[in-house]
PDB file of C-alpha atoms and ligand atoms in Angstrom:
ATOM      1  CA  MET N   1     -30.078 -16.225  26.015  1.00  0.00           C
ATOM      2  CA  PRO N   2     -32.454 -13.702  24.503  1.00  0.00           C
ATOM      3  CA  ILE N   3     -31.868 -11.963  21.193  1.00  0.00           C
ATOM      4  CA  TYR N   4     -30.615  -8.469  22.031  1.00  0.00           C
ATOM      5  CA  LEU N   5     -32.195  -5.986  19.641  1.00  0.00           C
ATOM      6  CA  LYS N   6     -30.150  -2.829  19.060  1.00  0.00           C
ATOM      7  CA  SER N   7     -31.581   0.675  18.913  1.00  0.00           C
ATOM      8  CA  PRO N   8     -30.682   2.923  15.953  1.00  0.00           C
ATOM      9  CA  GLU N   9     -28.245   4.725  18.294  1.00  0.00           C
ATOM     10  CA  GLN N  10     -26.604   1.452  19.276  1.00  0.00           C
ATOM     11  CA  ILE N  11     -26.295   0.401  15.635  1.00  0.00           C
ATOM     12  CA  GLU N  12     -24.679   3.764  14.954  1.00  0.00           C
ATOM     13  CA  ALA N  13     -22.236   3.103  17.802  1.00  0.00           C
ATOM     14  CA  MET N  14     -21.381  -0.328  16.374  1.00  0.00           C
ATOM     15  CA  LYS N  15     -20.178   1.262  13.127  1.00  0.00           C
ATOM     16  CA  GLU N  16     -16.807   2.219  14.605  1.00  0.00           C
ATOM     17  CA  ALA N  17     -16.017  -1.354  15.673  1.00  0.00           C
ATOM     18  CA  GLY N  18     -17.154  -2.416  12.214  1.00  0.00           C
ATOM     19  CA  ARG N  19     -15.013   0.166  10.464  1.00  0.00           C
ATOM     20  CA  ILE N  20     -11.867  -0.824  12.338  1.00  0.00           C
ATOM     21  CA  SER N  21     -12.577  -4.527  11.831  1.00  0.00           C
ATOM     22  CA  ALA N  22     -12.951  -3.941   8.081  1.00  0.00           C
ATOM     23  CA  MET N  23      -9.882  -1.721   7.873  1.00  0.00           C
ATOM     24  CA  VAL N  24      -7.585  -4.236   9.553  1.00  0.00           C
ATOM     25  CA  LEU N  25      -8.982  -7.087   7.478  1.00  0.00           C
ATOM     26  CA  ARG N  26      -8.319  -5.166   4.263  1.00  0.00           C
ATOM     27  CA  LYS N  27      -4.765  -4.359   5.315  1.00  0.00           C
ATOM     28  CA  ALA N  28      -4.166  -7.933   6.497  1.00  0.00           C
ATOM     29  CA  GLY N  29      -5.329  -9.231   3.143  1.00  0.00           C
ATOM     30  CA  ALA N  30      -2.694  -7.157   1.400  1.00  0.00           C
ATOM     31  CA  LEU N  31      -0.068  -9.088   3.408  1.00  0.00           C
ATOM     32  CA  ALA N  32      -1.267 -12.462   2.099  1.00  0.00           C
ATOM     33  CA  ARG N  33       1.734 -13.089  -0.144  1.00  0.00           C
ATOM     34  CA  PRO N  34       4.106 -16.025  -0.643  1.00  0.00           C
ATOM     35  CA  GLY N  35       6.711 -16.254   2.124  1.00  0.00           C
ATOM     36  CA  VAL N  36       4.642 -14.480   4.785  1.00  0.00           C
ATOM     37  CA  SER N  37       3.644 -16.453   7.889  1.00  0.00           C
ATOM     38  CA  THR N  38       0.180 -16.293   9.381  1.00  0.00           C
ATOM     39  CA  LEU N  39       1.778 -15.231  12.684  1.00  0.00           C
ATOM     40  CA  GLU N  40       3.239 -12.141  10.990  1.00  0.00           C
ATOM     41  CA  ILE N  41      -0.242 -11.232   9.768  1.00  0.00           C
ATOM     42  CA  ASP N  42      -1.660 -11.850  13.233  1.00  0.00           C
ATOM     43  CA  GLN N  43       0.881  -9.569  14.901  1.00  0.00           C
ATOM     44  CA  PHE N  44       0.259  -6.872  12.300  1.00  0.00           C
ATOM     45  CA  VAL N  45      -3.495  -7.064  12.908  1.00  0.00           C
ATOM     46  CA  GLU N  46      -3.154  -6.860  16.670  1.00  0.00           C
ATOM     47  CA  SER N  47      -0.984  -3.748  16.475  1.00  0.00           C
ATOM     48  CA  GLU N  48      -3.304  -2.109  13.922  1.00  0.00           C
ATOM     49  CA  ILE N  49      -6.396  -2.749  16.049  1.00  0.00           C
ATOM     50  CA  ARG N  50      -4.727  -1.354  19.154  1.00  0.00           C
ATOM     51  CA  ALA N  51      -3.340   1.652  17.255  1.00  0.00           C
ATOM     52  CA  ALA N  52      -6.893   2.413  16.104  1.00  0.00           C
ATOM     53  CA  GLY N  53      -8.107   2.398  19.710  1.00  0.00           C
ATOM     54  CA  GLY N  54      -9.701  -1.039  19.680  1.00  0.00           C
ATOM     55  CA  VAL N  55      -9.117  -4.372  21.378  1.00  0.00           C
ATOM     56  CA  PRO N  56      -8.704  -7.573  19.345  1.00  0.00           C
ATOM     57  CA  ALA N  57     -11.993  -9.432  19.807  1.00  0.00           C
ATOM     58  CA  PHE N  58     -10.527 -12.870  19.172  1.00  0.00           C
ATOM     59  CA  LYS N  59      -7.464 -12.677  21.411  1.00  0.00           C
ATOM     60  CA  GLY N  60      -8.170 -14.680  24.535  1.00  0.00           C
ATOM     61  CA  TYR N  61     -11.720 -15.525  23.404  1.00  0.00           C
ATOM     62  CA  ALA N  62     -12.332 -18.948  24.984  1.00  0.00           C
ATOM     63  CA  GLY N  63      -8.547 -19.102  25.200  1.00  0.00           C
ATOM     64  CA  PHE N  64      -7.873 -18.490  21.501  1.00  0.00           C
ATOM     65  CA  PRO N  65      -4.274 -17.229  21.236  1.00  0.00           C
ATOM     66  CA  GLY N  66      -4.493 -15.043  18.115  1.00  0.00           C
ATOM     67  CA  SER N  67      -6.060 -11.797  16.959  1.00  0.00           C
ATOM     68  CA  ILE N  68      -6.985 -13.500  13.680  1.00  0.00           C
ATOM     69  CA  CYS N  69      -8.092 -16.950  12.669  1.00  0.00           C
ATOM     70  CA  ALA N  70      -5.909 -17.925   9.703  1.00  0.00           C
ATOM     71  CA  SER N  71      -7.173 -20.901   7.713  1.00  0.00           C
ATOM     72  CA  VAL N  72      -5.295 -22.049   4.602  1.00  0.00           C
ATOM     73  CA  ASN N  73      -6.658 -24.222   1.754  1.00  0.00           C
ATOM     74  CA  GLU N  74      -8.480 -27.255   3.280  1.00  0.00           C
ATOM     75  CA  GLN N  75      -8.611 -25.492   6.651  1.00  0.00           C
ATOM     76  CA  VAL N  76     -12.196 -24.307   7.097  1.00  0.00           C
ATOM     77  CA  VAL N  77     -12.040 -22.013  10.123  1.00  0.00           C
ATOM     78  CA  HIS N  78     -10.286 -21.287  13.432  1.00  0.00           C
ATOM     79  CA  GLY N  79      -6.687 -21.831  12.323  1.00  0.00           C
ATOM     80  CA  ILE N  80      -4.242 -20.613  14.974  1.00  0.00           C
ATOM     81  CA  PRO N  81      -1.679 -18.190  13.506  1.00  0.00           C
ATOM     82  CA  SER N  82       1.773 -19.726  13.429  1.00  0.00           C
ATOM     83  CA  ALA N  83       5.326 -18.829  12.455  1.00  0.00           C
ATOM     84  CA  THR N  84       5.584 -22.174  10.673  1.00  0.00           C
ATOM     85  CA  ALA N  85       2.455 -21.598   8.567  1.00  0.00           C
ATOM     86  CA  VAL N  86       4.203 -19.836   5.694  1.00  0.00           C
ATOM     87  CA  LEU N  87       2.046 -18.937   2.709  1.00  0.00           C
ATOM     88  CA  LYS N  88       2.900 -20.281  -0.736  1.00  0.00           C
ATOM     89  CA  GLU N  89       1.922 -19.282  -4.236  1.00  0.00           C
ATOM     90  CA  GLY N  90      -1.452 -20.822  -5.065  1.00  0.00           C
ATOM     91  CA  ASP N  91      -2.775 -20.992  -1.476  1.00  0.00           C
ATOM     92  CA  ILE N  92      -6.016 -19.442  -0.371  1.00  0.00           C
ATOM     93  CA  LEU N  93      -6.039 -17.843   3.077  1.00  0.00           C
ATOM     94  CA  SER N  94      -9.154 -17.098   5.113  1.00  0.00           C
ATOM     95  CA  ILE N  95      -8.539 -14.317   7.614  1.00  0.00           C
ATOM     96  CA  ASP N  96     -11.236 -13.861  10.254  1.00  0.00           C
ATOM     97  CA  THR N  97     -10.814 -10.957  12.651  1.00  0.00           C
ATOM     98  CA  GLY N  98     -12.673  -8.410  14.716  1.00  0.00           C
ATOM     99  CA  ALA N  99     -12.267  -5.453  17.025  1.00  0.00           C
ATOM    100  CA  ILE N 100     -14.005  -4.321  20.183  1.00  0.00           C
ATOM    101  CA  VAL N 101     -14.547  -0.556  20.327  1.00  0.00           C
ATOM    102  CA  ASP N 102     -16.523   1.188  23.086  1.00  0.00           C
ATOM    103  CA  GLY N 103     -17.777  -2.228  24.171  1.00  0.00           C
ATOM    104  CA  TRP N 104     -19.193  -3.145  20.759  1.00  0.00           C
ATOM    105  CA  VAL N 105     -17.822  -5.983  18.655  1.00  0.00           C
ATOM    106  CA  GLY N 106     -17.185  -6.158  14.908  1.00  0.00           C
ATOM    107  CA  ASP N 107     -16.507  -9.485  13.174  1.00  0.00           C
ATOM    108  CA  ASN N 108     -15.567 -10.110   9.540  1.00  0.00           C
ATOM    109  CA  ALA N 109     -13.675 -12.527   7.317  1.00  0.00           C
ATOM    110  CA  TRP N 110     -12.410 -12.748   3.770  1.00  0.00           C
ATOM    111  CA  THR N 111     -10.588 -15.420   1.796  1.00  0.00           C
ATOM    112  CA  TYR N 112      -7.602 -14.093  -0.147  1.00  0.00           C
ATOM    113  CA  PRO N 113      -5.644 -15.635  -3.009  1.00  0.00           C
ATOM    114  CA  VAL N 114      -1.905 -15.957  -2.389  1.00  0.00           C
ATOM    115  CA  GLY N 115      -0.267 -15.023  -5.666  1.00  0.00           C
ATOM    116  CA  ARG N 116      -1.812 -16.807  -8.638  1.00  0.00           C
ATOM    117  CA  ILE N 117      -4.371 -19.463  -7.779  1.00  0.00           C
ATOM    118  CA  SER N 118      -6.059 -22.176  -9.818  1.00  0.00           C
ATOM    119  CA  PRO N 119      -9.288 -21.418 -11.718  1.00  0.00           C
ATOM    120  CA  GLU N 120     -11.040 -23.928  -9.429  1.00  0.00           C
ATOM    121  CA  LYS N 121     -10.035 -21.974  -6.333  1.00  0.00           C
ATOM    122  CA  GLU N 122     -10.929 -18.692  -8.012  1.00  0.00           C
ATOM    123  CA  HIS N 123     -14.396 -20.050  -8.691  1.00  0.00           C
ATOM    124  CA  LEU N 124     -14.776 -21.195  -5.077  1.00  0.00           C
ATOM    125  CA  LEU N 125     -13.887 -17.715  -3.812  1.00  0.00           C
ATOM    126  CA  ARG N 126     -16.224 -16.002  -6.251  1.00  0.00           C
ATOM    127  CA  VAL N 127     -19.159 -18.266  -5.402  1.00  0.00           C
ATOM    128  CA  THR N 128     -18.602 -18.078  -1.634  1.00  0.00           C
ATOM    129  CA  GLU N 129     -18.507 -14.286  -1.741  1.00  0.00           C
ATOM    130  CA  GLU N 130     -21.690 -14.375  -3.808  1.00  0.00           C
ATOM    131  CA  CYS N 131     -23.251 -16.640  -1.145  1.00  0.00           C
ATOM    132  CA  MET N 132     -22.398 -14.071   1.510  1.00  0.00           C
ATOM    133  CA  TRP N 133     -23.991 -11.205  -0.421  1.00  0.00           C
ATOM    134  CA  ALA N 134     -27.112 -13.282  -1.076  1.00  0.00           C
ATOM    135  CA  GLY N 135     -27.343 -14.071   2.639  1.00  0.00           C
ATOM    136  CA  ILE N 136     -26.912 -10.392   3.491  1.00  0.00           C
ATOM    137  CA  SER N 137     -29.602  -9.422   1.007  1.00  0.00           C
ATOM    138  CA  ALA N 138     -32.034 -11.792   2.732  1.00  0.00           C
ATOM    139  CA  ALA N 139     -31.394 -10.172   6.134  1.00  0.00           C
ATOM    140  CA  ARG N 140     -34.552  -8.041   6.157  1.00  0.00           C
ATOM    141  CA  ALA N 141     -37.272  -7.471   8.720  1.00  0.00           C
ATOM    142  CA  GLY N 142     -40.208  -9.748   7.923  1.00  0.00           C
ATOM    143  CA  ASN N 143     -38.016 -12.404   6.348  1.00  0.00           C
ATOM    144  CA  HIS N 144     -37.092 -15.442   8.420  1.00  0.00           C
ATOM    145  CA  LEU N 145     -33.744 -16.799   9.541  1.00  0.00           C
ATOM    146  CA  GLY N 146     -34.147 -19.676   7.098  1.00  0.00           C
ATOM    147  CA  ASP N 147     -34.271 -17.235   4.202  1.00  0.00           C
ATOM    148  CA  ILE N 148     -30.638 -16.299   4.861  1.00  0.00           C
ATOM    149  CA  GLY N 149     -29.489 -19.906   4.962  1.00  0.00           C
ATOM    150  CA  HIS N 150     -31.610 -20.820   1.983  1.00  0.00           C
ATOM    151  CA  ALA N 151     -30.103 -18.043  -0.121  1.00  0.00           C
ATOM    152  CA  VAL N 152     -26.587 -19.197   0.734  1.00  0.00           C
ATOM    153  CA  GLN N 153     -27.306 -22.888   0.284  1.00  0.00           C
ATOM    154  CA  GLU N 154     -29.044 -22.499  -3.063  1.00  0.00           C
ATOM    155  CA  ILE N 155     -26.038 -20.769  -4.632  1.00  0.00           C
ATOM    156  CA  ALA N 156     -23.395 -22.994  -3.042  1.00  0.00           C
ATOM    157  CA  GLU N 157     -25.086 -26.286  -3.836  1.00  0.00           C
ATOM    158  CA  GLY N 158     -26.046 -25.019  -7.267  1.00  0.00           C
ATOM    159  CA  ALA N 159     -22.318 -24.717  -7.925  1.00  0.00           C
ATOM    160  CA  GLY N 160     -21.753 -28.260  -6.655  1.00  0.00           C
ATOM    161  CA  TYR N 161     -20.157 -27.171  -3.385  1.00  0.00           C
ATOM    162  CA  GLY N 162     -20.704 -28.344   0.180  1.00  0.00           C
ATOM    163  CA  VAL N 163     -22.196 -26.061   2.843  1.00  0.00           C
ATOM    164  CA  VAL N 164     -20.552 -26.446   6.243  1.00  0.00           C
ATOM    165  CA  ARG N 165     -23.188 -27.197   8.886  1.00  0.00           C
ATOM    166  CA  GLU N 166     -21.248 -27.585  12.111  1.00  0.00           C
ATOM    167  CA  TYR N 167     -20.245 -23.911  12.214  1.00  0.00           C
ATOM    168  CA  VAL N 168     -22.646 -21.051  11.634  1.00  0.00           C
ATOM    169  CA  GLY N 169     -23.072 -17.293  11.772  1.00  0.00           C
ATOM    170  CA  HIS N 170     -24.378 -15.576  14.879  1.00  0.00           C
ATOM    171  CA  GLY N 171     -25.909 -12.553  16.498  1.00  0.00           C
ATOM    172  CA  ILE N 172     -23.341  -9.962  17.584  1.00  0.00           C
ATOM    173  CA  GLY N 173     -23.286  -6.854  19.737  1.00  0.00           C
ATOM    174  CA  ARG N 174     -21.785  -6.414  23.189  1.00  0.00           C
ATOM    175  CA  GLN N 175     -20.670 -10.022  22.807  1.00  0.00           C
ATOM    176  CA  MET N 176     -19.067 -11.557  19.737  1.00  0.00           C
ATOM    177  CA  HIS N 177     -21.452 -14.513  19.823  1.00  0.00           C
ATOM    178  CA  GLU N 178     -25.057 -13.740  20.686  1.00  0.00           C
ATOM    179  CA  GLU N 179     -28.336 -15.357  19.762  1.00  0.00           C
ATOM    180  CA  PRO N 180     -29.498 -16.340  17.213  1.00  0.00           C
ATOM    181  CA  ASN N 181     -27.334 -18.859  15.382  1.00  0.00           C
ATOM    182  CA  VAL N 182     -27.367 -18.102  11.651  1.00  0.00           C
ATOM    183  CA  PRO N 183     -26.972 -21.335   9.665  1.00  0.00           C
ATOM    184  CA  ASN N 184     -25.853 -21.268   6.047  1.00  0.00           C
ATOM    185  CA  TYR N 185     -28.565 -23.728   5.098  1.00  0.00           C
ATOM    186  CA  GLY N 186     -32.297 -23.579   5.630  1.00  0.00           C
ATOM    187  CA  ARG N 187     -35.797 -23.462   4.286  1.00  0.00           C
ATOM    188  CA  ARG N 188     -37.568 -20.411   2.912  1.00  0.00           C
ATOM    189  CA  HIS N 189     -39.648 -18.831   5.713  1.00  0.00           C
ATOM    190  CA  GLY N 190     -38.137 -21.310   8.204  1.00  0.00           C
ATOM    191  CA  GLY N 191     -36.992 -20.350  11.686  1.00  0.00           C
ATOM    192  CA  ILE N 192     -37.604 -17.160  13.603  1.00  0.00           C
ATOM    193  CA  GLU N 193     -38.786 -13.959  12.005  1.00  0.00           C
ATOM    194  CA  LEU N 194     -36.097 -11.343  11.452  1.00  0.00           C
ATOM    195  CA  ARG N 195     -36.698  -7.993  13.141  1.00  0.00           C
ATOM    196  CA  GLU N 196     -35.347  -4.478  12.959  1.00  0.00           C
ATOM    197  CA  GLY N 197     -32.493  -4.069  15.420  1.00  0.00           C
ATOM    198  CA  MET N 198     -31.063  -7.553  14.976  1.00  0.00           C
ATOM    199  CA  VAL N 199     -27.356  -7.496  14.191  1.00  0.00           C
ATOM    200  CA  LEU N 200     -25.994 -10.661  12.608  1.00  0.00           C
ATOM    201  CA  ALA N 201     -22.601 -11.975  11.522  1.00  0.00           C
ATOM    202  CA  ILE N 202     -23.397 -13.656   8.202  1.00  0.00           C
ATOM    203  CA  GLU N 203     -20.566 -15.999   7.290  1.00  0.00           C
ATOM    204  CA  PRO N 204     -20.865 -18.777   4.737  1.00  0.00           C
ATOM    205  CA  MET N 205     -18.194 -21.475   4.960  1.00  0.00           C
ATOM    206  CA  ILE N 206     -18.248 -23.314   1.639  1.00  0.00           C
ATOM    207  CA  ASN N 207     -16.268 -26.423   0.684  1.00  0.00           C
ATOM    208  CA  MET N 208     -15.194 -27.348  -2.828  1.00  0.00           C
ATOM    209  CA  GLY N 209     -16.027 -30.989  -2.049  1.00  0.00           C
ATOM    210  CA  THR N 210     -17.875 -32.653   0.788  1.00  0.00           C
ATOM    211  CA  ARG N 211     -19.605 -30.465   3.364  1.00  0.00           C
ATOM    212  CA  LYS N 212     -18.209 -32.685   6.095  1.00  0.00           C
ATOM    213  CA  THR N 213     -15.533 -31.334   8.393  1.00  0.00           C
ATOM    214  CA  ARG N 214     -13.132 -32.646  11.001  1.00  0.00           C
ATOM    215  CA  ALA N 215     -12.084 -30.845  14.192  1.00  0.00           C
ATOM    216  CA  MET N 216      -8.360 -31.158  14.824  1.00  0.00           C
ATOM    217  CA  PRO N 217      -6.737 -32.149  18.125  1.00  0.00           C
ATOM    218  CA  ASP N 218      -5.552 -28.599  18.945  1.00  0.00           C
ATOM    219  CA  GLY N 219      -9.182 -27.952  19.825  1.00  0.00           C
ATOM    220  CA  TRP N 220      -9.521 -25.118  17.308  1.00  0.00           C
ATOM    221  CA  LEU N 221      -8.641 -25.920  13.721  1.00  0.00           C
ATOM    222  CA  VAL N 222     -11.381 -27.333  11.501  1.00  0.00           C
ATOM    223  CA  VAL N 223     -10.523 -28.955   8.152  1.00  0.00           C
ATOM    224  CA  THR N 224     -12.495 -30.521   5.327  1.00  0.00           C
ATOM    225  CA  ARG N 225     -12.858 -34.310   5.559  1.00  0.00           C
ATOM    226  CA  ASP N 226     -11.771 -34.805   1.961  1.00  0.00           C
ATOM    227  CA  GLY N 227      -8.860 -32.357   2.056  1.00  0.00           C
ATOM    228  CA  LYS N 228     -10.380 -30.154  -0.655  1.00  0.00           C
ATOM    229  CA  PRO N 229     -10.243 -26.354  -0.249  1.00  0.00           C
ATOM    230  CA  SER N 230     -12.750 -24.299   1.714  1.00  0.00           C
ATOM    231  CA  ALA N 231     -13.614 -20.590   1.620  1.00  0.00           C
ATOM    232  CA  HIS N 232     -15.121 -18.240   4.193  1.00  0.00           C
ATOM    233  CA  PHE N 233     -16.524 -14.717   3.871  1.00  0.00           C
ATOM    234  CA  GLU N 234     -18.205 -12.772   6.657  1.00  0.00           C
ATOM    235  CA  LYS N 235     -19.708  -9.395   7.415  1.00  0.00           C
ATOM    236  CA  THR N 236     -21.503  -7.925  10.417  1.00  0.00           C
ATOM    237  CA  VAL N 237     -24.919  -6.734   9.262  1.00  0.00           C
ATOM    238  CA  ALA N 238     -27.665  -4.735  11.000  1.00  0.00           C
ATOM    239  CA  ILE N 239     -31.304  -5.162  10.046  1.00  0.00           C
ATOM    240  CA  THR N 240     -32.696  -1.630   9.684  1.00  0.00           C
ATOM    241  CA  PRO N 241     -35.939  -0.098   8.405  1.00  0.00           C
ATOM    242  CA  ASP N 242     -34.049   0.557   5.157  1.00  0.00           C
ATOM    243  CA  GLY N 243     -32.900  -3.062   4.836  1.00  0.00           C
ATOM    244  CA  PRO N 244     -29.589  -4.745   5.583  1.00  0.00           C
ATOM    245  CA  LEU N 245     -26.801  -2.385   6.631  1.00  0.00           C
ATOM    246  CA  VAL N 246     -23.233  -3.729   6.533  1.00  0.00           C
ATOM    247  CA  LEU N 247     -21.393  -2.462   9.620  1.00  0.00           C
ATOM    248  CA  THR N 248     -17.983  -3.978   8.848  1.00  0.00           C
ATOM    249  CA  THR N 249     -17.150  -1.558   6.086  1.00  0.00           C
ATOM    250  CA  GLU N 250     -15.104   1.576   5.525  1.00  0.00           C
ATOM    251  CA  PRO N 251     -15.956   4.867   3.859  1.00  0.00           C
ATOM    252  CA  GLY N 252     -15.103   4.497   0.177  1.00  0.00           C
ATOM    253  CA  TYR N 253     -15.366   0.702   0.269  1.00  0.00           C
ATOM    254  CA  GLU N 254     -19.124   0.302   0.667  1.00  0.00           C
ATOM    255  CA  ARG N 255     -20.932  -1.941  -1.746  1.00  0.00           C
ATOM    256  CA  PRO N 256     -24.668  -1.705  -2.358  1.00  0.00           C
ATOM    257  CA  VAL N 257     -26.595  -4.732  -1.125  1.00  0.00           C
ATOM    258  CA  GLY N 258     -28.742  -6.187  -3.910  1.00  0.00           C
TER     259      GLY N 258
HETATM  260 MG1   MG K 301     -18.196 -14.780  13.206  1.00  0.00          MG
END
């Protein structure tokens, strides 16, 4: 598959899918409290996306049953929402969700603390978010794909954490997963050159322990091999003449990219 470059008008059109994706993720995060099941959050997200005029991007994708991926503690990504997955104080919950609006897809994720969490988990969340922002900051025309991964990897490994390799970020547009793959590891100036009009989902998945993962028999859930916690943060980002532009954001919640 080619890399589909987006025109400035198309990037403008993608902002609405991004806004709704960000809005539902923010609201879903506020539900991450002890006693709430991941299925309740999933059902809330689906109704919010539809009420906003979108379609849940994940629901039915390759047969995935949910509108969110809900991954708790040692679960890395792709957890299926479940009525029996009830959150407890001290958990961390990664919610990954997206909306399709006017044929354009938004995709974003955040890892939320459930009640009070340990300082070790707090550190993991802080560093993984920092990895994401560093990756976003490297998403500039003239840089290379490897610069994104390098920026993420340097921070994560500098903190003694493992960078997941088997799952990566991706191009996004009319389809949720487009070319190119966007690894969270890499060499400076390695890989293809980044160009204006590329739109990328940048999504570090960082493990407190080993980088190694295990895919579970349900065909979706991925966990850490050593059972230690994992965090995941993601935004959809357009490469523009003015630098990286985060599309999965809402008015009033923007954050300048360093
Ligand atoms: Mg993604």
